[in-house]
Coordinates of C-alpha atoms in Angstrom, one line a residue:
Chain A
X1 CA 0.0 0.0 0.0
X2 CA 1.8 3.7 -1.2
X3 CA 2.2 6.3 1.5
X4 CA -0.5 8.7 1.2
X5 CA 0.4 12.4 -0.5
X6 CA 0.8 15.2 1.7
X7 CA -2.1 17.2 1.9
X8 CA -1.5 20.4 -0.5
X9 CA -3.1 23.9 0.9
X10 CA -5.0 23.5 -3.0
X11 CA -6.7 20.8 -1.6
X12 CA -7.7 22.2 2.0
X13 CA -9.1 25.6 -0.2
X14 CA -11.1 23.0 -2.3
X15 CA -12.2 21.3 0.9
X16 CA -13.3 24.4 2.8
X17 CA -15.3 25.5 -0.5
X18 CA -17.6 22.7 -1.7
X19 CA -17.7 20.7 0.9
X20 CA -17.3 22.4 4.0
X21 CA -19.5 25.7 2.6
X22 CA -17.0 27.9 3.7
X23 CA -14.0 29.2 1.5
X24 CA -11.1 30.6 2.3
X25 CA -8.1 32.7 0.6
X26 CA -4.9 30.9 -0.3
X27 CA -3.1 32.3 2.3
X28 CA -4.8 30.9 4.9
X29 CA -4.9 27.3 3.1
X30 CA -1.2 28.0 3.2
X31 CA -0.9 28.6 7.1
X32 CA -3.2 25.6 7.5
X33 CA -1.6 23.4 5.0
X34 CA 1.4 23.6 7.2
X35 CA -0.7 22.8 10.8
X36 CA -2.7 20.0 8.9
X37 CA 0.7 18.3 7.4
X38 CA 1.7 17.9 11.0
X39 CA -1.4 16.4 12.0
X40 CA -1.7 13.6 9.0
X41 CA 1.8 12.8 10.6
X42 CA 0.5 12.0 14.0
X43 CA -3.0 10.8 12.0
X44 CA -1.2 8.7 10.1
X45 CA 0.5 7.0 13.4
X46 CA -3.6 6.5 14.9
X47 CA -4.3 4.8 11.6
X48 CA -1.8 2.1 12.3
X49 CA -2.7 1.7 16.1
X50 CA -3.4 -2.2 16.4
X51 CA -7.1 -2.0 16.8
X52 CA -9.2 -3.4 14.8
X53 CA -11.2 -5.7 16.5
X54 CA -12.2 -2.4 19.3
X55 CA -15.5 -0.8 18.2
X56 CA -15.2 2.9 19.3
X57 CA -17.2 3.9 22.9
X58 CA -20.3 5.2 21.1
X59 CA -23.7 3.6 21.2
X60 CA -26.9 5.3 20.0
X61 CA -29.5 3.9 22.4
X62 CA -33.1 4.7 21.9
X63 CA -34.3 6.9 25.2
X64 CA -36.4 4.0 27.4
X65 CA -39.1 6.6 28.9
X66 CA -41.6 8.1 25.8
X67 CA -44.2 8.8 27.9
Chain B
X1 CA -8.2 40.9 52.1
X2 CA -10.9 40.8 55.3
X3 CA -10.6 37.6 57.5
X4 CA -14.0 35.9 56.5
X5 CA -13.3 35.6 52.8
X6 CA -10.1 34.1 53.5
X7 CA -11.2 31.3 54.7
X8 CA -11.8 27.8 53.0
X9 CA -15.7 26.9 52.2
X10 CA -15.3 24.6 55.4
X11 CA -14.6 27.0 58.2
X12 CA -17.3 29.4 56.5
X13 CA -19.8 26.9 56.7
X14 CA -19.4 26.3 60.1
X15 CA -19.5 29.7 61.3
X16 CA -22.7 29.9 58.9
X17 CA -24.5 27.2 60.5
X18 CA -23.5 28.3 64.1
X19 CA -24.7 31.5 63.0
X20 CA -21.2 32.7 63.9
X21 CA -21.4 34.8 60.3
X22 CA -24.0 35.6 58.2
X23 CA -24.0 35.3 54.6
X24 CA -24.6 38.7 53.7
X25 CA -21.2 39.6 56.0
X26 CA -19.6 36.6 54.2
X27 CA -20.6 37.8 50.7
X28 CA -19.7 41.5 51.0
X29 CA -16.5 40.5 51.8
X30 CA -16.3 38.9 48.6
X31 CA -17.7 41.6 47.0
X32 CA -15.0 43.9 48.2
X33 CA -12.3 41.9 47.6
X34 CA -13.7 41.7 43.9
X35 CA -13.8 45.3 43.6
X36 CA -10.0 45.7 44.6
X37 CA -8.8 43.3 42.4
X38 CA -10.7 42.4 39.6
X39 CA -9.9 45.0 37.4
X40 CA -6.2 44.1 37.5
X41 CA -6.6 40.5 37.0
X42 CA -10.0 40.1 35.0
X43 CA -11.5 36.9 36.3
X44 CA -15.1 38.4 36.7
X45 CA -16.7 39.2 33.3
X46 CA -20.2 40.4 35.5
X47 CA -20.6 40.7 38.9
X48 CA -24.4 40.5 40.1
X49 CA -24.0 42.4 43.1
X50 CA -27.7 43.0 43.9
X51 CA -28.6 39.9 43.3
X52 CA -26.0 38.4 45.4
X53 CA -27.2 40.6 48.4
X54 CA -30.6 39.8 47.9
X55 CA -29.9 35.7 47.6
X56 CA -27.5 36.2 50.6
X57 CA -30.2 37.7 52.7
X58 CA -32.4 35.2 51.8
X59 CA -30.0 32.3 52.9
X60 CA -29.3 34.5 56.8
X61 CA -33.4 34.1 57.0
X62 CA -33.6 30.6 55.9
X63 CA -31.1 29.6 58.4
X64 CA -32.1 31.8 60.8
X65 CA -35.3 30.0 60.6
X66 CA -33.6 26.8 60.8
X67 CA -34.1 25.9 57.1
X68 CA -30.3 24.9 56.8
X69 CA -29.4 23.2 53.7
X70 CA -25.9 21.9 54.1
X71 CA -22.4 23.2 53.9
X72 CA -23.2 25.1 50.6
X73 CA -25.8 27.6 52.4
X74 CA -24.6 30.8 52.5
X75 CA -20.9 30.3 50.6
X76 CA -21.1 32.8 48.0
X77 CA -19.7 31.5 44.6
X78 CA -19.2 31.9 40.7
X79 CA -19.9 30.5 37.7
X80 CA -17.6 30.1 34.4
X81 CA -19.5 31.7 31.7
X82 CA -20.5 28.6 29.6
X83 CA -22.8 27.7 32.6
X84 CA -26.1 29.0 31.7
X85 CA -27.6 31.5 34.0
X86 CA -31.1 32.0 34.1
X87 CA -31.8 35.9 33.2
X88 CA -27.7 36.3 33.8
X89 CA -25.8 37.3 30.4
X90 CA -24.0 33.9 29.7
X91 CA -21.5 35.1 27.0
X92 CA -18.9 32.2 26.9
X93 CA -16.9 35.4 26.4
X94 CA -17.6 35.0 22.7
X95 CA -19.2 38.0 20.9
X96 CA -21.4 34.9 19.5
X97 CA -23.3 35.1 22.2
X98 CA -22.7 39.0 23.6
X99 CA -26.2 39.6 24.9
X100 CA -27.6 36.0 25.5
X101 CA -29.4 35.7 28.2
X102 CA -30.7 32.0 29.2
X103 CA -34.1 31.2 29.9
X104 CA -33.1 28.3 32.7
X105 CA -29.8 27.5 34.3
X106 CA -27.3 24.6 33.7
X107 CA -28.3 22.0 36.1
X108 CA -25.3 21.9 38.1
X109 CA -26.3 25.7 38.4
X110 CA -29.6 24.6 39.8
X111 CA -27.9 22.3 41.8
X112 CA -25.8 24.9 43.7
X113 CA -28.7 27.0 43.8
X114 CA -30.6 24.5 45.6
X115 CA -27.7 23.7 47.6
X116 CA -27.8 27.5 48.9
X117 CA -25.3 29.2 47.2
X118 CA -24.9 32.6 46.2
X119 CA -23.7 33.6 43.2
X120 CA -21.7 36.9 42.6
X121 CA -21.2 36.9 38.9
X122 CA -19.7 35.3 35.6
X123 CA -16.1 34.2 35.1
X124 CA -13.6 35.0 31.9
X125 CA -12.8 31.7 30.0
X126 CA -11.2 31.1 27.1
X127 CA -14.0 31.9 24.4
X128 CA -16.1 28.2 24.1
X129 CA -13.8 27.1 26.5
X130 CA -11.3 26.6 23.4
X131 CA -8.0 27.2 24.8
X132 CA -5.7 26.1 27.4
X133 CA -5.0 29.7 28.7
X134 CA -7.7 31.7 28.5
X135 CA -6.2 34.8 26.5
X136 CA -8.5 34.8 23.8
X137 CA -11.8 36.5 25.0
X138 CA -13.9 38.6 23.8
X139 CA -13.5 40.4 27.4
X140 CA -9.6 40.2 27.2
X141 CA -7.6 37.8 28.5
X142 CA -7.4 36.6 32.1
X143 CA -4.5 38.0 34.1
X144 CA -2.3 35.2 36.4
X145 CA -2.1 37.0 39.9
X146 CA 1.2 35.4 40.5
X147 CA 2.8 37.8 37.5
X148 CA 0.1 40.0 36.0
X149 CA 2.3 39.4 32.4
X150 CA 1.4 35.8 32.4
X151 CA -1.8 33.7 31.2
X152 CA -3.2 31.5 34.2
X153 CA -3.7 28.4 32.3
X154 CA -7.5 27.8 30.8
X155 CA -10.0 27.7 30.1
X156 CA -11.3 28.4 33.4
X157 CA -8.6 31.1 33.8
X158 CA -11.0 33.4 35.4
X159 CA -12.4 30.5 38.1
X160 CA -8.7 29.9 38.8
X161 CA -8.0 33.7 39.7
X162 CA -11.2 34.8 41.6
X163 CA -10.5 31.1 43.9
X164 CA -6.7 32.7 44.3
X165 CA -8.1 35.8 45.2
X166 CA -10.7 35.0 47.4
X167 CA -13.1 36.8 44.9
X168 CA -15.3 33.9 45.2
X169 CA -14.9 31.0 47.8
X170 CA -15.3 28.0 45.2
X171 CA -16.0 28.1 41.1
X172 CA -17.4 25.9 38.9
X173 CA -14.9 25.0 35.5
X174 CA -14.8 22.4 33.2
X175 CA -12.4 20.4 31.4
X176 CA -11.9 18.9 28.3
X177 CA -8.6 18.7 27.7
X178 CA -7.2 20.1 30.8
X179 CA -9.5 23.0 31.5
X180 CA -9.5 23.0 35.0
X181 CA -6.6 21.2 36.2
X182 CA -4.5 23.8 33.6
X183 CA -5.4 26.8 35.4
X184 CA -5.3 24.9 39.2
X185 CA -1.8 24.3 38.1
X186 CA -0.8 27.7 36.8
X187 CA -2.4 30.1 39.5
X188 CA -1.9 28.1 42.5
X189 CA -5.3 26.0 43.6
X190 CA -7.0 23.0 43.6
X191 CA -9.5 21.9 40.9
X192 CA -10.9 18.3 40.3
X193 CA -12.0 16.5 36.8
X194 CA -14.2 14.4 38.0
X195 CA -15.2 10.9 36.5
X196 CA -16.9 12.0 32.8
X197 CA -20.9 11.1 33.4
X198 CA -20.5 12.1 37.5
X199 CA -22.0 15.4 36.7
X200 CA -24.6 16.6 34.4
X201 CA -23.5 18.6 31.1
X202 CA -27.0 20.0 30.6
X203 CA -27.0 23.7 30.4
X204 CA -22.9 24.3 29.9
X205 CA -22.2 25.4 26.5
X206 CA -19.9 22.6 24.8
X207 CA -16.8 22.4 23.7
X208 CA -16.9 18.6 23.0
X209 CA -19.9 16.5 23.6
X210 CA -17.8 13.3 24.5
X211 CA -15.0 15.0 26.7
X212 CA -16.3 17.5 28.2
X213 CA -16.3 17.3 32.7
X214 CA -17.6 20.1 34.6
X215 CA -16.0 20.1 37.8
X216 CA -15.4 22.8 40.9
X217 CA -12.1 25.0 41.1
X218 CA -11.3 25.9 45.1
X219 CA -8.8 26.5 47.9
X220 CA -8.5 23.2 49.5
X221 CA -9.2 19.5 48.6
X222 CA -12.2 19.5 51.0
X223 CA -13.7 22.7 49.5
X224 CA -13.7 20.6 46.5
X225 CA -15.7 17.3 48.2
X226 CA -18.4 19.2 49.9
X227 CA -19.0 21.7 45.9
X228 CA -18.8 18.4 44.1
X229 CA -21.1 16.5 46.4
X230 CA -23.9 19.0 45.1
X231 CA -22.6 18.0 41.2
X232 CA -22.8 14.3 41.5
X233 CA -25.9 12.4 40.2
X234 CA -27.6 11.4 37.2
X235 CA -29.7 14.1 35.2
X236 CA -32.5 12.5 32.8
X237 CA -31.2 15.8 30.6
X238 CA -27.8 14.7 30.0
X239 CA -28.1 11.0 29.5
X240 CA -24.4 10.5 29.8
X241 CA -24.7 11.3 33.0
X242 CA -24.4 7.7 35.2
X243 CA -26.8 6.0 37.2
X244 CA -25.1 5.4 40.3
X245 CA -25.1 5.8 44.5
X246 CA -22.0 8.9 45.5
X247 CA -20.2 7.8 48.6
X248 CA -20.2 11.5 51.0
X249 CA -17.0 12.6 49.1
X250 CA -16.0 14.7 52.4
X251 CA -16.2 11.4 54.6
X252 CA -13.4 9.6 55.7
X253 CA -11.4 12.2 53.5
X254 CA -9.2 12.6 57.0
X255 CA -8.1 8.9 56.9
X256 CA -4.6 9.6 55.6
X257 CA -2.6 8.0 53.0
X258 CA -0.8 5.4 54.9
X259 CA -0.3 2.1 52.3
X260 CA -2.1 3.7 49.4
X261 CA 0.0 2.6 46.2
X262 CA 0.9 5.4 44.3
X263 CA 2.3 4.9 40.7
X264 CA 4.7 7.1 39.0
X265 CA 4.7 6.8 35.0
X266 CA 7.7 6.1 33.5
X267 CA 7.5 7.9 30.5
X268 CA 5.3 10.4 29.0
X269 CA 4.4 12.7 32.0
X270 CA 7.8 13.3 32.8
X271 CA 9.5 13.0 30.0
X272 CA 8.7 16.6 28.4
X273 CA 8.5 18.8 32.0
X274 CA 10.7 21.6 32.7
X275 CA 13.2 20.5 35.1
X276 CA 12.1 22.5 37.5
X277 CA 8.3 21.3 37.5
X278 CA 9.9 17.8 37.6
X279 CA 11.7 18.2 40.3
X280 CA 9.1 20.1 42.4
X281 CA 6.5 17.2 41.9
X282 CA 8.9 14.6 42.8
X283 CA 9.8 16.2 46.0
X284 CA 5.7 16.3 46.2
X285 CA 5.7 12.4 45.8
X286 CA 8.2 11.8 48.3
X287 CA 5.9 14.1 51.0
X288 CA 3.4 11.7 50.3
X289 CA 5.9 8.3 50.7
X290 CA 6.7 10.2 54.1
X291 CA 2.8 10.1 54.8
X292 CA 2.7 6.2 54.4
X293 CA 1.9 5.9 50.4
X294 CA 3.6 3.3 48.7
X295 CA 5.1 4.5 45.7
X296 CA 6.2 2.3 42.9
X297 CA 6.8 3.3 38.9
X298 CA 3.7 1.9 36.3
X299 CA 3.7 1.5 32.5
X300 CA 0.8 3.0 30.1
X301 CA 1.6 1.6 26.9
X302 CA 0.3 3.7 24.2
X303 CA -0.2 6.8 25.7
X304 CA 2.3 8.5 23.1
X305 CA -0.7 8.9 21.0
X306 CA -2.9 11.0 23.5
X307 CA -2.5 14.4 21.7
X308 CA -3.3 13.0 18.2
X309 CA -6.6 11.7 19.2
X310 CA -7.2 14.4 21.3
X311 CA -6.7 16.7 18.6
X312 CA -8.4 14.7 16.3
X313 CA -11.3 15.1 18.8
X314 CA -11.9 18.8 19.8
X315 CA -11.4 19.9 16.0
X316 CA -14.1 17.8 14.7
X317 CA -16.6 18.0 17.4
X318 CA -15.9 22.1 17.9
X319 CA -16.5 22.2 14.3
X320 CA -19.5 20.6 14.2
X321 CA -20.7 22.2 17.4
X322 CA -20.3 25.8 15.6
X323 CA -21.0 25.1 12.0
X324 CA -23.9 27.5 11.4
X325 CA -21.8 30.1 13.2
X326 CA -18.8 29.4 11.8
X327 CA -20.3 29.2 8.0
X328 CA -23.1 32.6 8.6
X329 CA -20.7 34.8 10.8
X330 CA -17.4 33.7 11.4
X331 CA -15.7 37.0 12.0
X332 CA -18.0 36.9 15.4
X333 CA -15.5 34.2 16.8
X334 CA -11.8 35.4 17.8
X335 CA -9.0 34.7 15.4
X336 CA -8.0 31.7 17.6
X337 CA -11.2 29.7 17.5
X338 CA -11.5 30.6 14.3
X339 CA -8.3 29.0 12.8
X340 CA -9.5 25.6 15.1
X341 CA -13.2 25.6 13.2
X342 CA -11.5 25.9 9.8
X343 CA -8.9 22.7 10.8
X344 CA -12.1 21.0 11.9
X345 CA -13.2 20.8 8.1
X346 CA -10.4 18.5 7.3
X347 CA -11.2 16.2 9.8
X348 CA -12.5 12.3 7.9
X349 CA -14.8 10.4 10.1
X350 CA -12.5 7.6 9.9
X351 CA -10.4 9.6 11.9
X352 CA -12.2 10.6 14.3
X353 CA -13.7 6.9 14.8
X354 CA -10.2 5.9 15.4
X355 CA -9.5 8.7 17.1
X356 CA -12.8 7.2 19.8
X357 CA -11.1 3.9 19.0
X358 CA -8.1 4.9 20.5
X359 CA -9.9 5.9 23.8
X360 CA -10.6 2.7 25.3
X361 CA -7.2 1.7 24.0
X362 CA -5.7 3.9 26.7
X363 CA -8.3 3.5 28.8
X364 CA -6.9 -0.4 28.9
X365 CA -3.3 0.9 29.9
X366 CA -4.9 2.8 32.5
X367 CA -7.0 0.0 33.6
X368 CA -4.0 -2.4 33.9
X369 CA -1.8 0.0 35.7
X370 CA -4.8 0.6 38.0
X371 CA -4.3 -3.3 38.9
X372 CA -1.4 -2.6 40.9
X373 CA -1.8 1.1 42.4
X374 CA -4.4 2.9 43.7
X375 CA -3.9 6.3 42.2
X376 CA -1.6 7.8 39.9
X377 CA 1.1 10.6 40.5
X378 CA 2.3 12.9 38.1
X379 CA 2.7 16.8 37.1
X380 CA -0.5 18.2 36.0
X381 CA 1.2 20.4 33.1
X382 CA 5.1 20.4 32.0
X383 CA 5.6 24.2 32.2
X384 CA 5.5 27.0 34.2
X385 CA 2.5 29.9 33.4
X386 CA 4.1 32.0 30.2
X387 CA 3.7 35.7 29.2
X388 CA 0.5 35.9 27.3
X389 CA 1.7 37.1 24.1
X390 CA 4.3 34.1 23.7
X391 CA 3.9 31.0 21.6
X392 CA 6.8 29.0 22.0
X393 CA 8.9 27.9 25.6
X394 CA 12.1 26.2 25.9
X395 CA 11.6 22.9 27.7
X396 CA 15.3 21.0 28.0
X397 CA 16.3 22.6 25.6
X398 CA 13.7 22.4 23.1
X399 CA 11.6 24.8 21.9
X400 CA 7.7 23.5 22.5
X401 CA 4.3 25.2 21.8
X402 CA 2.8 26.5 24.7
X403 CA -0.5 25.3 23.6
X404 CA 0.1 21.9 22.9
X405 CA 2.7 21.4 26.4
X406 CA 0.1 23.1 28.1
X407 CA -2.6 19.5 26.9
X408 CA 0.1 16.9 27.4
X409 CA -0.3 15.7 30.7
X410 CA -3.9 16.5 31.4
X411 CA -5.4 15.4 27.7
X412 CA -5.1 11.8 28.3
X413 CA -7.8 11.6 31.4
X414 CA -10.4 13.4 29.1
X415 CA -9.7 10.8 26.8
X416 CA -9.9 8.0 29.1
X417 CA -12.8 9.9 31.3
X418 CA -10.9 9.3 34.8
X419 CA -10.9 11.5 37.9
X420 CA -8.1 13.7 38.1
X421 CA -7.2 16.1 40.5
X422 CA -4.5 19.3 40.6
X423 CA -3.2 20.4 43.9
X424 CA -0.4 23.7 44.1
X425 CA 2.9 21.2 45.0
X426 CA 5.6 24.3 45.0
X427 CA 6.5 27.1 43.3
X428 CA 9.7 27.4 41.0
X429 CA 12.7 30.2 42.1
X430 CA 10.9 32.2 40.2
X431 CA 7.6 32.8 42.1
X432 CA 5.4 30.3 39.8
X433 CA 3.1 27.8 41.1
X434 CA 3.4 24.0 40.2
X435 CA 0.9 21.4 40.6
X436 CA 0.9 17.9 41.4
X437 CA -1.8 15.7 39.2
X438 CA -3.0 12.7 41.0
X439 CA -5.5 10.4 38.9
X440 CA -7.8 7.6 40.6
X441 CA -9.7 5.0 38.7
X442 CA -13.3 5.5 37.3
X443 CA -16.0 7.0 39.9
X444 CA -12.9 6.6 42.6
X445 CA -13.5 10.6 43.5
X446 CA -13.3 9.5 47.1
X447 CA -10.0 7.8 47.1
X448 CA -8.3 10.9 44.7
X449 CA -9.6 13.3 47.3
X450 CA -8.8 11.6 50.2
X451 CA -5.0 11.6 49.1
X452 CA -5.0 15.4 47.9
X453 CA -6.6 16.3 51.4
X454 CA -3.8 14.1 53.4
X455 CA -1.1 16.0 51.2
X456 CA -2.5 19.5 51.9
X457 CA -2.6 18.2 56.0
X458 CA 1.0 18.3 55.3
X459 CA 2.4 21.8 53.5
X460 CA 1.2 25.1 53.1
X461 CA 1.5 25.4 49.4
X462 CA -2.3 26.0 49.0
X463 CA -2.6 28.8 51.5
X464 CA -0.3 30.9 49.3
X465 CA -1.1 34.1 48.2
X466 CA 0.4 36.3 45.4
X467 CA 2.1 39.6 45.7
X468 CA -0.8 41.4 44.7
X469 CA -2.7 40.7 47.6
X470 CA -0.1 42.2 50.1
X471 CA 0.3 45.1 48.1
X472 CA -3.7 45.9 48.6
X473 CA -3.6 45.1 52.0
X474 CA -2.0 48.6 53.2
X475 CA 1.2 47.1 53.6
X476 CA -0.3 43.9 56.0
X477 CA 1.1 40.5 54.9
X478 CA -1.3 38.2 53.3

């Protein structure tokens, strides 16, 4: 399996923009660009964590009382 | 600073019920202390004055009656301003929310209430309670006492003050990532994170539905018992909140420490503290080895990962949280939260499933370490408070953020939802309060308290005052 790319700040601008409805400039996809690429580092290190049989600690549980 | 607001919420309740004081004595010397010294430190972002009166008044004739409601009757307190206040501005210093004013109060506001309390005002946080220093608020940043230059930790930087002060005798905070411990540390008292379901989220703004603890912020372990007692309990309107009977978290909190097992992490907690801080809370530990604990050095494999999935964590869910804000009028929010929401949009749910994954992955080291101590010791944060405007500290000879040092040590018991208390351990040669972090196992309140209180039996640190109080008290010490 190939190492993922780094995450360019063309990318995060595209992201804010259609999907997260927000847009920003390309200087502050730059500044984030740099924050985010330090992140996918430590992301990266979560993704390999040896856990797959562990279901994560959320539950959606019907409320009991309706009345 | 007058003699009745110096004391701790246990003498005052004593000389309350024995009709020794009355509230309204007790709260106007609050109130005065909050007029000499709020304007230089900034912990109160409203004082109810009037309304403090008028509730203190109504305790003196409750208990003057003999209506007497417990040791929270009479003991005039303060709220962090995420905790909704019915017909009280509740801002979360954010101008998001500049002239909201709730229609009901948090329930662990009602529970105070109904406990007795009276309630001077609303405390500064870090806006959303977004921050580990509270400098970033729409009502400017909180001031540390200790050196009016430096943050005091956050979010509940404002609690932490008016506690130090005596502006209040006892504050409610929260934490998420270290939100009240942080600011316990930095300023100099004690604050607990209690187990995460012990008390009732209903009503305090979030920051992160699934790691978010409020908890109180006061002078001495026992404050902490008898304001957390009046937390504790399940609340059909946060049904996170756990089912369960509270032991009486002040009793038996005098039994000592003799042949409790401490456990000191071998890596991790340590590993990235200032020297100083390091060698302050050992010197802590070995106060408490003199006091009969047993202490003996534990593992927590995988901990390395804590500030990833932390991370991870408060981006997505703060995002999500504030999206309509964020996407209709984000120039409302400070430059600080700001930059976070946008990071939140690049957050894949894979992620943050793994990142929730993760959680009882730690929560497994924990759980194994817990099988052969009783509580854990550590340093609640690496570094000393820093001047507000700076970014970046030397630690060993590294340069760190001040942000992310400021999460290391107390990040991993939001994650892993366990009680963890900060008492003041020392201060470093420069005048700076340290605090020692001990941690107890799920709903094991009782036990962390009990060793915090048999620590504070022992040294002063917590009866401190700063500078700034002698200097308003005519040239009197402290």
């Amino acid at each position: 399996m190939s190492e993922p790319e780094a995450v360019g700040s063309s990318t995060l601008k595209d992201m804010a923009a259609e999907l997260a409805g927000r847009p920003i400039t390309p200087a502050v996809a730059d500044e984030h660009a740099v924050v985010v690429a330090e992140l996918m580092t430590q992301i990266r290190a979560l993704r390999e964590l040896p856990i797959k049989e562990l279901p994560p600690p959320l539950a959606f549980a019907p409320e009991e009382d309706w009345a | 600073m007058t003699d009745l607001a110096d004391k701790p919420i246990s003498e005052l309740a004593e000389l309350i019920r024995s009709r020794r004081a009355s509230p309204v004595e007790v709260t106007s010397a609050y109130l005065a202390n909050i007029a000499k010294y709020n304007a230089a430190v900034n912990a109160f972002v409203l004082v109810t004055e009037e309304e403090a009166l008028r509730q203190a008044r109504e305790a003196e004739a409750e208990i003057q009656r003999g209506d007497y409601r417990g040791p929270l009757h009479g003991i005039p307190i303060a709220h962090k301003d995420i905790y909704c206040t019915k017909g009280v501005r509740t801002t979360c210093c954010s101008r998001v929310l500049a002239d909201h004013v709730p229609d009901r109060d948090a329930t662990v506001v009602r529970q105070w209430r109904e406990a007795g309390t009276v309630m001077l005002g609303k405390l500064n946080t870090h806006e959303f309670a977004y921050g580990t220093r509270n400098t970033s608020s729409s009502f400017g940043p909180a001031r540390n006492p200790w050196d009016l230059e430096r943050h005091t930790g956050g979010s509940s930087g404002g609690s932490a003050s008016a506690v130090l002060l005596a502006m209040c005798a006892g504050a409610t905070g929260s934490d998420s990532g270290g939100s009240i411990r942080m600011p316990s540390a930095a300023t100099g008292v004690s604050g607990i994170k209690p187990t995460y379901g012990l008390g009732s989220r209903h009503g305090v703004f979030p920051l992160m539905w699934t790691m978010d603890h409020p908890g109180p912020m006061g002078r001495t372990v026992l404050d902490l018992a008898l304001m957390l007692q009046s937390m504790a309990g399940f609340d059909p309107h946060d049904r996170t909140t756990v089912q369960r009977r509270y032991p009486n978290f002040a009793s038996g909190i005098e039994l000592g420490i003799k042949g409790v097992r401490i456990g000191v992490p071998t890596r991790y907690f340590y590993d990235e503290a200032d020297e100083e801080v390091e060698r302050v809370v050992r010197k802590a530990i070995d106060t408490l080895r003199e006091a009969g604990a047993i202490v003996s050095e534990v593992e927590l494999p995988h901990i390395e990962h804590a500030g990833a999935a932390s991370a991870v964590l408060h981006l997505a869910e703060a995002a999500a949280y504030h999206d309509d804000t964020y996407r209709a009028t984000p120039e409302l929010f400070t430059p600080e939260t700001r930059r976070n929401l946008e990071l939140g949009q690049y957050i894949l749910a894979k992620d943050y499933l793994q990142a929730q994954r993760y959680r009882s992955l730690l929560g497994q080291s924990f759980r194994d370490a817990f099988r052969t101590v009783d509580l854990l010791a550590t340093p609640t944060i690496t570094l000393l408070a820093s001047k507000i405007e700076e970014e970046t500290v030397r630690i060993r000879g590294k340069e760190r953020s001040v942000h992310l040092s400021m999460l290391h040590n107390t990040e991993p018991l939001d994650l892993t939802g366990l009680p963890a208390l900060s008492v003041p351990c020392g201060f470093s040669k420069s005048g700076l309060p340290i605090g020692l972090q001990l941690i107890g196992p799920p709903f094991h309140e009782a036990r962390v308290l009990r060793a915090g209180h048999a620590y504070q039996q022992t040294v002063d640190w917590h009866l401190r005052r700063p500078p700034l109080v002698s200097k308003a008290s005519s040239g009197k010490d402290a």
